[in-house]
Amino acid sequence: MTQPEFIPLAELLARGRGAGVPVASGPEGPRSWDDLLRAMSGWKAAFAARPEPSFALYHEDCWTFATALLGAWAAGKHAVVPGDAIPATLSALG
């Protein structure tokens, strides 16, 4: 089995993929490149609307986490990623 081509994230986002190319799969079924861009764009708009330069980002759903992280970066925000969401960890963030 051959390994997929590695493409740095910035280049991948600039170059893109075909609209229907699957990029993830989960209980809800396959997710396409267009699904990724649409979700990321929603998060980008939400982060861009806020004046804060950084955000703590945690979500148990990997799709939501990944698209939110990409959206934060696309909005020029700094993402702080805690290892968990227990109160003590969140208190330590600030």
Coordinates of N, CA and C in Angstrom, one line a residue:
M1 N 0.8 -1.2 0.0 CA 0.0 0.0 0.0 C 0.9 1.2 0.0
T2 N 0.6 2.2 -0.9 CA 1.4 3.4 -0.9 C 0.9 4.4 0.1
Q3 N 1.8 5.2 0.6 CA 1.4 6.3 1.5 C 0.8 7.5 0.7
P4 N -0.2 8.2 1.3 CA -0.7 9.3 0.6 C 0.4 10.5 0.6
E5 N 0.2 11.3 -0.4 CA 1.2 12.4 -0.6 C 1.0 13.4 0.6
F6 N 2.1 13.8 1.2 CA 2.0 14.8 2.3 C 2.1 16.2 1.7
I7 N 1.1 17.0 2.1 CA 1.0 18.4 1.7 C 0.9 19.3 2.9
P8 N 1.8 20.2 3.1 CA 1.7 21.1 4.2 C 0.4 21.8 4.2
L9 N -0.2 22.1 5.4 CA -1.5 22.6 5.6 C -1.7 23.9 4.7
A10 N -0.8 24.9 4.8 CA -1.0 26.1 4.1 C -1.1 25.9 2.6
E11 N -0.3 25.0 2.1 CA -0.3 24.6 0.7 C -1.6 23.9 0.3
L12 N -2.0 23.0 1.2 CA -3.3 22.2 0.9 C -4.5 23.2 0.8
L13 N -4.6 24.1 1.8 CA -5.7 25.0 1.8 C -5.7 25.9 0.6
A14 N -4.5 26.3 0.1 CA -4.3 27.2 -1.1 C -4.6 26.4 -2.3
R15 N -4.1 25.2 -2.4 CA -4.3 24.3 -3.6 C -5.6 23.6 -3.7
G16 N -6.1 23.2 -2.5 CA -7.4 22.6 -2.5 C -7.5 21.1 -2.9
R17 N -8.6 20.6 -3.0 CA -9.0 19.3 -3.5 C -10.3 19.4 -4.3
G18 N -10.6 18.3 -4.9 CA -11.9 18.2 -5.6 C -13.0 18.3 -4.5
A19 N -14.1 19.0 -4.9 CA -15.2 19.2 -3.9 C -15.7 18.0 -3.2
G20 N -15.8 16.9 -3.9 CA -16.4 15.7 -3.3 C -15.3 14.7 -2.7
V21 N -14.1 15.1 -2.7 CA -13.0 14.2 -2.2 C -13.2 14.0 -0.7
P22 N -13.3 12.8 -0.3 CA -13.5 12.5 1.2 C -12.3 12.9 2.0
V23 N -12.5 13.5 3.1 CA -11.4 13.9 4.0 C -11.6 13.4 5.4
A24 N -12.7 12.9 5.7 CA -13.0 12.3 7.0 C -14.2 11.3 7.0
S25 N -14.3 10.5 8.0 CA -15.4 9.6 8.1 C -15.7 9.4 9.5
G26 N -17.0 9.3 9.8 CA -17.4 9.1 11.2 C -18.8 8.5 11.3
P27 N -19.4 8.5 12.4 CA -20.7 7.9 12.6 C -21.8 8.5 11.6
E28 N -21.6 9.8 11.3 CA -22.5 10.4 10.4 C -22.2 10.2 8.9
G29 N -21.2 9.4 8.7 CA -20.8 9.1 7.3 C -19.6 9.9 6.8
P30 N -19.2 9.8 5.5 CA -18.1 10.5 5.0 C -18.3 12.0 5.0
R31 N -17.2 12.7 5.1 CA -17.2 14.2 5.0 C -16.3 14.6 3.9
S32 N -16.7 15.5 3.0 CA -15.9 15.9 1.8 C -15.1 17.1 2.1
W33 N -14.3 17.4 1.1 CA -13.4 18.6 1.1 C -14.3 19.8 1.2
D34 N -15.5 19.9 0.5 CA -16.4 21.0 0.6 C -17.0 21.1 2.0
D35 N -17.3 20.0 2.6 CA -17.8 20.0 4.0 C -16.8 20.6 4.9
L36 N -15.5 20.3 4.7 CA -14.4 20.8 5.6 C -14.3 22.3 5.4
L37 N -14.3 22.8 4.1 CA -14.2 24.2 3.9 C -15.4 25.0 4.4
R38 N -16.6 24.4 4.3 CA -17.8 25.1 4.8 C -17.7 25.2 6.3
A39 N -17.4 24.1 7.0 CA -17.3 24.2 8.4 C -16.2 25.1 8.9
M40 N -15.1 25.0 8.3 CA -14.0 25.9 8.6 C -14.3 27.4 8.4
S41 N -15.0 27.7 7.3 CA -15.4 29.0 7.0 C -16.3 29.6 8.1
G42 N -17.2 28.8 8.5 CA -18.2 29.2 9.6 C -17.4 29.5 10.9
W43 N -16.5 28.7 11.3 CA -15.7 29.0 12.4 C -14.8 30.2 12.2
K44 N -14.2 30.3 11.0 CA -13.4 31.5 10.7 C -14.2 32.8 10.9
A45 N -15.4 32.8 10.4 CA -16.2 34.0 10.6 C -16.6 34.3 12.1
A46 N -16.8 33.2 12.8 CA -17.1 33.4 14.2 C -15.9 33.9 15.0
F47 N -14.7 33.4 14.7 CA -13.5 33.9 15.4 C -13.2 35.3 15.0
A48 N -13.3 35.6 13.7 CA -13.0 36.9 13.2 C -13.9 38.0 13.7
A49 N -15.1 37.6 14.1 CA -16.0 38.6 14.7 C -15.7 39.0 16.1
R50 N -14.7 38.3 16.7 CA -14.3 38.6 18.1 C -13.0 39.3 18.2
P51 N -12.9 40.2 19.1 CA -11.6 41.0 19.2 C -10.5 40.3 19.9
E52 N -10.8 39.2 20.6 CA -9.7 38.5 21.3 C -8.7 37.9 20.4
P53 N -7.4 38.0 20.7 CA -6.4 37.4 19.8 C -6.2 35.9 20.0
S54 N -6.6 35.4 21.2 CA -6.4 33.9 21.4 C -7.7 33.3 22.1
F55 N -7.8 32.0 21.9 CA -8.9 31.3 22.4 C -8.4 29.9 22.9
A56 N -9.0 29.5 24.0 CA -8.8 28.1 24.5 C -9.8 27.3 23.6
L57 N -9.3 26.2 23.0 CA -10.1 25.4 22.1 C -10.1 24.0 22.5
Y58 N -11.3 23.4 22.9 CA -11.4 22.0 23.2 C -12.8 21.6 22.8
H59 N -12.9 20.4 22.2 CA -14.1 19.8 21.8 C -13.9 18.3 21.7
E60 N -14.9 17.5 22.2 CA -14.7 16.1 22.2 C -14.9 15.5 20.9
D61 N -15.6 16.2 20.0 CA -15.8 15.7 18.6 C -14.7 16.1 17.7
C62 N -14.0 15.2 17.2 CA -12.7 15.5 16.4 C -13.0 16.3 15.2
W63 N -14.1 16.1 14.5 CA -14.5 17.0 13.3 C -14.7 18.4 13.8
T64 N -15.5 18.6 14.8 CA -15.7 20.0 15.3 C -14.4 20.6 15.7
F65 N -13.6 19.9 16.5 CA -12.3 20.4 16.9 C -11.4 20.8 15.8
A66 N -11.3 19.9 14.8 CA -10.4 20.2 13.6 C -10.9 21.4 12.8
T67 N -12.2 21.5 12.6 CA -12.7 22.6 11.8 C -12.6 23.9 12.5
A68 N -12.8 23.8 13.9 CA -12.7 25.1 14.7 C -11.2 25.5 14.7
L69 N -10.3 24.6 14.9 CA -8.9 24.9 14.9 C -8.4 25.6 13.6
L70 N -8.8 25.0 12.5 CA -8.5 25.5 11.2 C -9.1 26.9 11.0
G71 N -10.4 27.1 11.5 CA -11.1 28.3 11.4 C -10.4 29.4 12.2
A72 N -9.9 29.0 13.4 CA -9.2 30.0 14.3 C -7.9 30.5 13.6
W73 N -7.2 29.5 13.1 CA -5.9 29.9 12.4 C -6.2 30.7 11.2
A74 N -7.2 30.4 10.4 CA -7.6 31.2 9.2 C -8.0 32.6 9.6
A75 N -8.5 32.8 10.8 CA -8.9 34.1 11.2 C -7.8 34.8 11.9
G76 N -6.6 34.2 11.9 CA -5.4 34.9 12.5 C -5.4 34.8 14.0
K77 N -6.1 33.9 14.6 CA -6.2 33.8 16.0 C -5.2 32.7 16.5
H78 N -4.8 32.9 17.8 CA -4.0 31.9 18.5 C -4.8 30.9 19.2
A79 N -4.7 29.7 19.0 CA -5.4 28.6 19.7 C -4.6 28.0 20.8
V80 N -5.2 28.0 22.0 CA -4.6 27.3 23.1 C -5.4 26.0 23.3
V81 N -4.7 24.9 23.3 CA -5.3 23.6 23.3 C -5.0 22.9 24.6
P82 N -6.0 22.9 25.5 CA -5.8 22.2 26.8 C -5.9 20.7 26.5
G83 N -5.4 19.9 27.4 CA -5.5 18.5 27.3 C -6.8 17.9 27.7
D84 N -7.6 18.7 28.4 CA -8.9 18.3 28.8 C -9.7 19.5 29.2
A85 N -11.0 19.3 29.6 CA -11.8 20.4 29.9 C -12.3 20.4 31.3
I86 N -11.5 19.8 32.2 CA -11.9 19.8 33.6 C -11.7 21.2 34.2
P87 N -12.5 21.5 35.2 CA -12.4 22.9 35.8 C -11.0 23.4 36.2
A88 N -10.2 22.5 36.8 CA -8.9 22.9 37.2 C -8.0 23.3 36.0
T89 N -8.1 22.6 34.9 CA -7.3 22.9 33.7 C -7.8 24.2 33.2
L90 N -9.1 24.4 33.1 CA -9.7 25.7 32.5 C -9.3 26.9 33.4
S91 N -9.3 26.7 34.7 CA -8.9 27.8 35.6 C -7.5 28.2 35.4
A92 N -6.6 27.2 35.2 CA -5.2 27.5 35.0 C -4.9 28.3 33.7
L93 N -5.9 28.2 32.8 CA -5.7 29.0 31.5 C -5.9 30.5 31.7
G94 N -6.6 30.9 32.8 CA -6.7 32.3 33.0 C -7.8 32.8 33.5

